[in-house]
Amino acid sequence: MKQISILILIILFYSCDFKTIKSKKGESLEKELIDLEKQHEKFDKKTDSLLSEIQIAIEKNKFVPDLIIVNQKISQNPFEIKTPLKDNLLKSNYTSIDTTLLNNKLIHNQIDSLFTFKYDSSFIELFKNSTEEYIISGYSNSNILNLNNNLRFGMNKSDFFKLSRITDSIPNNKNNFRITDPKSNRKIDLKFKNDKLEYIHFEEHLE
């Protein structure tokens, strides 16, 4: 009888101890869930903030040309990149690369590629298929990317007018210029601020 009593006491002791451990594990798990929820809230706030900053930047950079210039030579890709384009871009000091796969519109089962090379606030988009590659868009607001056709960051409007062969008098308050070529789908937007080239944006639409 005495042995049975001792056995019951041992079972009760371990049972209480197990409940204590289980309770502590439950509290620990609940704390982890609360911490995770707080982290998610912080992440959501950061994401919302980042999206707001992007939206503000897009609004600020809405481009309305004051003057449209037709010039076939200057309307070509303004970024100086040697061929083969992809190989040389991969050797450049980019910060990140995004890759998008596209179905070829003319050749069945052929996959084309679109590479976006990012350089801080600048970028270059390269289209490449099995036979060709070319720049379809790019944006830069610094000397991080070299320019073609004697364009350069910081150039004044007078030098730009000479380059684009504009002889007409342009009011000083005109700062947004678009260069196009009627024979292609290319355009270059140039924005001047305080008489200096602030940024350049190139775009060529895919057929």
mmCIF file of C-alpha atoms in Angstrom:
data_model
loop_
_atom_site.group_PDB
_atom_site.id
_atom_site.type_symbol
_atom_site.label_atom_id
_atom_site.label_comp_id
_atom_site.label_asym_id
_atom_site.label_seq_id
_atom_site.Cartn_x
_atom_site.Cartn_y
_atom_site.Cartn_z
ATOM 1 C CA MET A 1 0.000 0.000 0.000
ATOM 2 C CA LYS A 2 2.840 2.338 0.886
ATOM 3 C CA GLN A 3 4.516 1.595 -2.484
ATOM 4 C CA ILE A 4 1.291 2.441 -4.340
ATOM 5 C CA SER A 5 1.045 5.796 -2.530
ATOM 6 C CA ILE A 6 4.638 6.645 -3.456
ATOM 7 C CA LEU A 7 3.979 5.691 -7.095
ATOM 8 C CA ILE A 8 0.891 7.963 -7.208
ATOM 9 C CA LEU A 9 2.926 10.867 -5.785
ATOM 10 C CA ILE A 10 5.640 10.362 -8.430
ATOM 11 C CA ILE A 11 3.034 10.357 -11.235
ATOM 12 C CA LEU A 12 1.414 13.517 -9.862
ATOM 13 C CA PHE A 13 4.819 15.240 -9.585
ATOM 14 C CA TYR A 14 5.805 14.472 -13.189
ATOM 15 C CA SER A 15 2.323 15.357 -14.395
ATOM 16 C CA CYS A 16 2.534 18.808 -12.779
ATOM 17 C CA ASP A 17 6.070 19.301 -14.095
ATOM 18 C CA PHE A 18 4.958 18.368 -17.654
ATOM 19 C CA LYS A 19 2.090 20.879 -17.442
ATOM 20 C CA THR A 20 4.583 23.563 -16.349
ATOM 21 C CA ILE A 21 6.890 22.765 -19.308
ATOM 22 C CA LYS A 22 3.937 22.695 -21.683
ATOM 23 C CA SER A 23 2.761 26.025 -20.316
ATOM 24 C CA LYS A 24 6.209 27.562 -20.773
ATOM 25 C CA LYS A 25 6.371 26.263 -24.358
ATOM 26 C CA GLY A 26 2.945 27.749 -25.050
ATOM 27 C CA GLU A 27 4.022 31.114 -23.658
ATOM 28 C CA SER A 28 7.227 30.984 -25.707
ATOM 29 C CA LEU A 29 5.311 30.149 -28.906
ATOM 30 C CA GLU A 30 2.826 32.937 -28.256
ATOM 31 C CA LYS A 31 5.701 35.404 -27.747
ATOM 32 C CA GLU A 32 7.297 34.290 -31.050
ATOM 33 C CA LEU A 33 3.994 34.817 -32.875
ATOM 34 C CA ILE A 34 3.635 38.312 -31.386
ATOM 35 C CA ASP A 35 7.224 39.162 -32.410
ATOM 36 C CA LEU A 36 6.586 37.878 -35.947
ATOM 37 C CA GLU A 37 3.415 39.970 -36.184
ATOM 38 C CA LYS A 38 5.358 43.086 -35.108
ATOM 39 C CA GLN A 39 8.031 42.356 -37.738
ATOM 40 C CA HIS A 40 5.354 42.026 -40.432
ATOM 41 C CA GLU A 41 3.841 45.349 -39.365
ATOM 42 C CA LYS A 42 7.258 47.033 -39.626
ATOM 43 C CA PHE A 43 7.835 45.428 -43.063
ATOM 44 C CA ASP A 44 4.406 46.555 -44.302
ATOM 45 C CA LYS A 45 5.131 50.115 -43.161
ATOM 46 C CA LYS A 46 8.521 50.087 -44.943
ATOM 47 C CA THR A 47 6.902 48.685 -48.110
ATOM 48 C CA ASP A 48 4.154 51.334 -48.035
ATOM 49 C CA SER A 49 6.803 54.029 -47.515
ATOM 50 C CA LEU A 50 8.885 52.719 -50.426
ATOM 51 C CA LEU A 51 5.840 52.575 -52.712
ATOM 52 C CA SER A 52 4.982 56.153 -51.733
ATOM 53 C CA GLU A 53 8.516 57.301 -52.588
ATOM 54 C CA ILE A 54 8.320 55.569 -55.981
ATOM 55 C CA GLN A 55 4.938 57.162 -56.693
ATOM 56 C CA ILE A 56 6.305 60.601 -55.748
ATOM 57 C CA ALA A 57 9.318 60.075 -58.029
ATOM 58 C CA ILE A 58 7.061 59.033 -60.916
ATOM 59 C CA GLU A 59 4.875 62.112 -60.429
ATOM 60 C CA LYS A 60 7.910 64.392 -60.336
ATOM 61 C CA ASN A 61 9.368 62.867 -63.485
ATOM 62 C CA LYS A 62 6.267 63.137 -65.664
ATOM 63 C CA PHE A 63 7.680 64.533 -68.871
ATOM 64 C CA VAL A 64 5.866 67.017 -71.097
ATOM 65 C CA PRO A 65 8.089 68.238 -73.957
ATOM 66 C CA ASP A 66 8.356 71.964 -74.556
ATOM 67 C CA LEU A 67 9.851 71.294 -77.973
ATOM 68 C CA ILE A 68 9.990 68.198 -80.228
ATOM 69 C CA ILE A 69 13.111 67.892 -82.365
ATOM 70 C CA VAL A 70 13.252 65.593 -85.386
ATOM 71 C CA ASN A 71 16.795 64.294 -85.748
ATOM 72 C CA GLN A 72 17.505 60.774 -86.980
ATOM 73 C CA LYS A 73 21.137 60.673 -85.843
ATOM 74 C CA ILE A 74 20.691 61.892 -82.271
ATOM 75 C CA SER A 75 17.483 59.888 -81.757
ATOM 76 C CA GLN A 76 19.492 56.644 -81.767
ATOM 77 C CA ASN A 77 20.501 54.954 -78.517
ATOM 78 C CA PRO A 78 22.273 57.701 -76.543
ATOM 79 C CA PHE A 79 24.151 55.343 -74.211
ATOM 80 C CA GLU A 80 27.700 54.407 -75.102
ATOM 81 C CA ILE A 81 27.983 50.611 -74.850
ATOM 82 C CA LYS A 82 30.333 48.560 -76.988
ATOM 83 C CA THR A 83 29.265 45.349 -78.734
ATOM 84 C CA PRO A 84 28.559 42.630 -77.830
ATOM 85 C CA LEU A 85 26.135 44.568 -75.658
ATOM 86 C CA LYS A 86 25.199 41.913 -73.101
ATOM 87 C CA ASP A 87 28.785 40.812 -72.518
ATOM 88 C CA ASN A 88 29.962 44.380 -71.928
ATOM 89 C CA LEU A 89 26.990 45.245 -69.711
ATOM 90 C CA LEU A 90 27.797 42.210 -67.580
ATOM 91 C CA LYS A 91 31.311 43.636 -67.125
ATOM 92 C CA SER A 92 29.974 47.033 -66.051
ATOM 93 C CA ASN A 93 29.467 48.248 -62.464
ATOM 94 C CA TYR A 94 25.741 47.488 -62.248
ATOM 95 C CA THR A 95 24.003 47.116 -58.887
ATOM 96 C CA SER A 96 21.459 44.475 -59.967
ATOM 97 C CA ILE A 97 19.973 42.666 -62.988
ATOM 98 C CA ASP A 98 16.372 41.679 -63.675
ATOM 99 C CA THR A 99 15.576 39.136 -66.402
ATOM 100 C CA THR A 100 12.220 38.729 -68.177
ATOM 101 C CA LEU A 101 11.484 35.943 -70.683
ATOM 102 C CA LEU A 102 9.243 36.778 -73.660
ATOM 103 C CA ASN A 103 7.537 34.609 -76.276
ATOM 104 C CA ASN A 104 8.693 35.565 -79.752
ATOM 105 C CA LYS A 105 5.730 36.963 -81.700
ATOM 106 C CA LEU A 106 6.904 35.588 -85.040
ATOM 107 C CA ILE A 107 8.751 32.354 -84.302
ATOM 108 C CA HIS A 108 6.885 29.618 -82.453
ATOM 109 C CA ASN A 109 8.630 28.170 -79.378
ATOM 110 C CA GLN A 110 11.360 30.820 -79.454
ATOM 111 C CA ILE A 111 12.003 32.597 -76.165
ATOM 112 C CA ASP A 112 13.496 36.097 -76.172
ATOM 113 C CA SER A 113 15.049 37.833 -73.174
ATOM 114 C CA LEU A 114 14.782 41.278 -71.671
ATOM 115 C CA PHE A 115 17.587 42.263 -69.267
ATOM 116 C CA THR A 116 17.333 45.306 -66.992
ATOM 117 C CA PHE A 117 20.714 46.456 -65.689
ATOM 118 C CA LYS A 118 20.324 48.837 -62.741
ATOM 119 C CA TYR A 119 22.925 51.407 -61.694
ATOM 120 C CA ASP A 120 21.578 53.073 -58.535
ATOM 121 C CA SER A 121 18.944 55.477 -59.939
ATOM 122 C CA SER A 122 19.863 54.731 -63.578
ATOM 123 C CA PHE A 123 19.044 51.701 -65.752
ATOM 124 C CA ILE A 124 19.568 50.108 -69.154
ATOM 125 C CA GLU A 125 17.118 47.642 -70.762
ATOM 126 C CA LEU A 126 18.551 45.198 -73.267
ATOM 127 C CA PHE A 127 16.487 43.047 -75.632
ATOM 128 C CA LYS A 128 18.148 39.865 -76.892
ATOM 129 C CA ASN A 129 17.048 36.925 -79.022
ATOM 130 C CA SER A 130 18.896 34.193 -80.893
ATOM 131 C CA THR A 131 20.103 36.505 -83.672
ATOM 132 C CA GLU A 132 20.279 40.092 -82.358
ATOM 133 C CA GLU A 133 20.477 42.344 -79.331
ATOM 134 C CA TYR A 134 19.804 46.046 -78.849
ATOM 135 C CA ILE A 135 19.022 48.663 -76.218
ATOM 136 C CA ILE A 136 15.291 49.371 -75.997
ATOM 137 C CA SER A 137 15.293 51.867 -73.123
ATOM 138 C CA GLY A 138 17.460 53.597 -70.585
ATOM 139 C CA TYR A 139 17.440 56.354 -68.024
ATOM 140 C CA SER A 140 20.232 58.220 -66.302
ATOM 141 C CA ASN A 141 20.669 61.353 -64.220
ATOM 142 C CA SER A 142 24.407 61.125 -63.568
ATOM 143 C CA ASN A 143 27.758 60.378 -65.193
ATOM 144 C CA ILE A 144 27.471 56.739 -64.162
ATOM 145 C CA LEU A 145 26.558 55.924 -67.790
ATOM 146 C CA ASN A 146 28.516 57.334 -70.740
ATOM 147 C CA LEU A 147 26.607 58.990 -73.585
ATOM 148 C CA ASN A 148 26.907 58.867 -77.380
ATOM 149 C CA ASN A 149 26.594 61.569 -80.054
ATOM 150 C CA ASN A 150 28.497 64.215 -78.023
ATOM 151 C CA LEU A 151 25.730 64.341 -75.405
ATOM 152 C CA ARG A 152 27.001 64.780 -71.848
ATOM 153 C CA PHE A 153 25.541 65.405 -68.420
ATOM 154 C CA GLY A 154 25.906 68.993 -67.302
ATOM 155 C CA MET A 155 25.991 70.352 -70.860
ATOM 156 C CA ASN A 156 24.156 73.647 -71.255
ATOM 157 C CA LYS A 157 21.227 74.303 -73.574
ATOM 158 C CA SER A 158 23.301 76.380 -76.007
ATOM 159 C CA ASP A 159 25.627 73.419 -76.642
ATOM 160 C CA PHE A 160 22.637 71.129 -76.997
ATOM 161 C CA PHE A 161 21.006 73.463 -79.543
ATOM 162 C CA LYS A 162 24.223 73.500 -81.602
ATOM 163 C CA LEU A 163 24.412 69.727 -81.444
ATOM 164 C CA SER A 164 20.814 69.298 -82.572
ATOM 165 C CA ARG A 165 21.174 72.125 -85.150
ATOM 166 C CA ILE A 166 18.476 74.319 -83.693
ATOM 167 C CA THR A 167 18.870 77.824 -85.072
ATOM 168 C CA ASP A 168 15.553 79.268 -83.922
ATOM 169 C CA SER A 169 15.440 81.347 -80.758
ATOM 170 C CA ILE A 170 14.177 79.234 -77.850
ATOM 171 C CA PRO A 171 12.778 80.956 -74.727
ATOM 172 C CA ASN A 172 14.873 80.384 -71.597
ATOM 173 C CA ASN A 173 11.924 78.862 -69.740
ATOM 174 C CA LYS A 174 11.837 75.904 -72.155
ATOM 175 C CA ASN A 175 13.661 73.006 -70.468
ATOM 176 C CA ASN A 176 12.073 69.782 -71.740
ATOM 177 C CA PHE A 177 13.125 68.521 -75.167
ATOM 178 C CA ARG A 178 12.130 65.369 -77.039
ATOM 179 C CA ILE A 179 14.197 64.034 -79.952
ATOM 180 C CA THR A 180 12.387 61.721 -82.365
ATOM 181 C CA ASP A 181 12.812 60.012 -85.709
ATOM 182 C CA PRO A 182 9.631 59.620 -87.830
ATOM 183 C CA LYS A 183 11.066 56.487 -89.449
ATOM 184 C CA SER A 184 11.438 54.634 -86.156
ATOM 185 C CA ASN A 185 9.744 54.157 -82.794
ATOM 186 C CA ARG A 186 12.565 55.842 -80.881
ATOM 187 C CA LYS A 187 12.463 58.906 -78.673
ATOM 188 C CA ILE A 188 14.862 60.630 -76.305
ATOM 189 C CA ASP A 189 13.657 62.945 -73.555
ATOM 190 C CA LEU A 190 16.123 65.448 -72.131
ATOM 191 C CA LYS A 191 15.383 67.601 -69.099
ATOM 192 C CA PHE A 192 17.422 70.702 -68.284
ATOM 193 C CA LYS A 193 17.524 72.452 -64.936
ATOM 194 C CA ASN A 194 19.390 75.712 -64.293
ATOM 195 C CA ASP A 195 20.653 75.499 -67.883
ATOM 196 C CA LYS A 196 22.282 72.081 -67.276
ATOM 197 C CA LEU A 197 21.235 68.663 -68.602
ATOM 198 C CA GLU A 198 19.670 66.963 -65.583
ATOM 199 C CA TYR A 199 18.529 63.620 -66.981
ATOM 200 C CA ILE A 200 18.077 61.680 -70.190
ATOM 201 C CA HIS A 201 15.483 59.000 -70.974
ATOM 202 C CA PHE A 202 15.599 56.823 -74.095
ATOM 203 C CA GLU A 203 12.844 54.519 -75.364
ATOM 204 C CA GLU A 204 12.384 52.321 -78.420
ATOM 205 C CA HIS A 205 9.145 50.380 -78.758
ATOM 206 C CA LEU A 206 9.324 46.719 -79.773
ATOM 207 C CA GLU A 207 7.483 45.735 -82.953
#
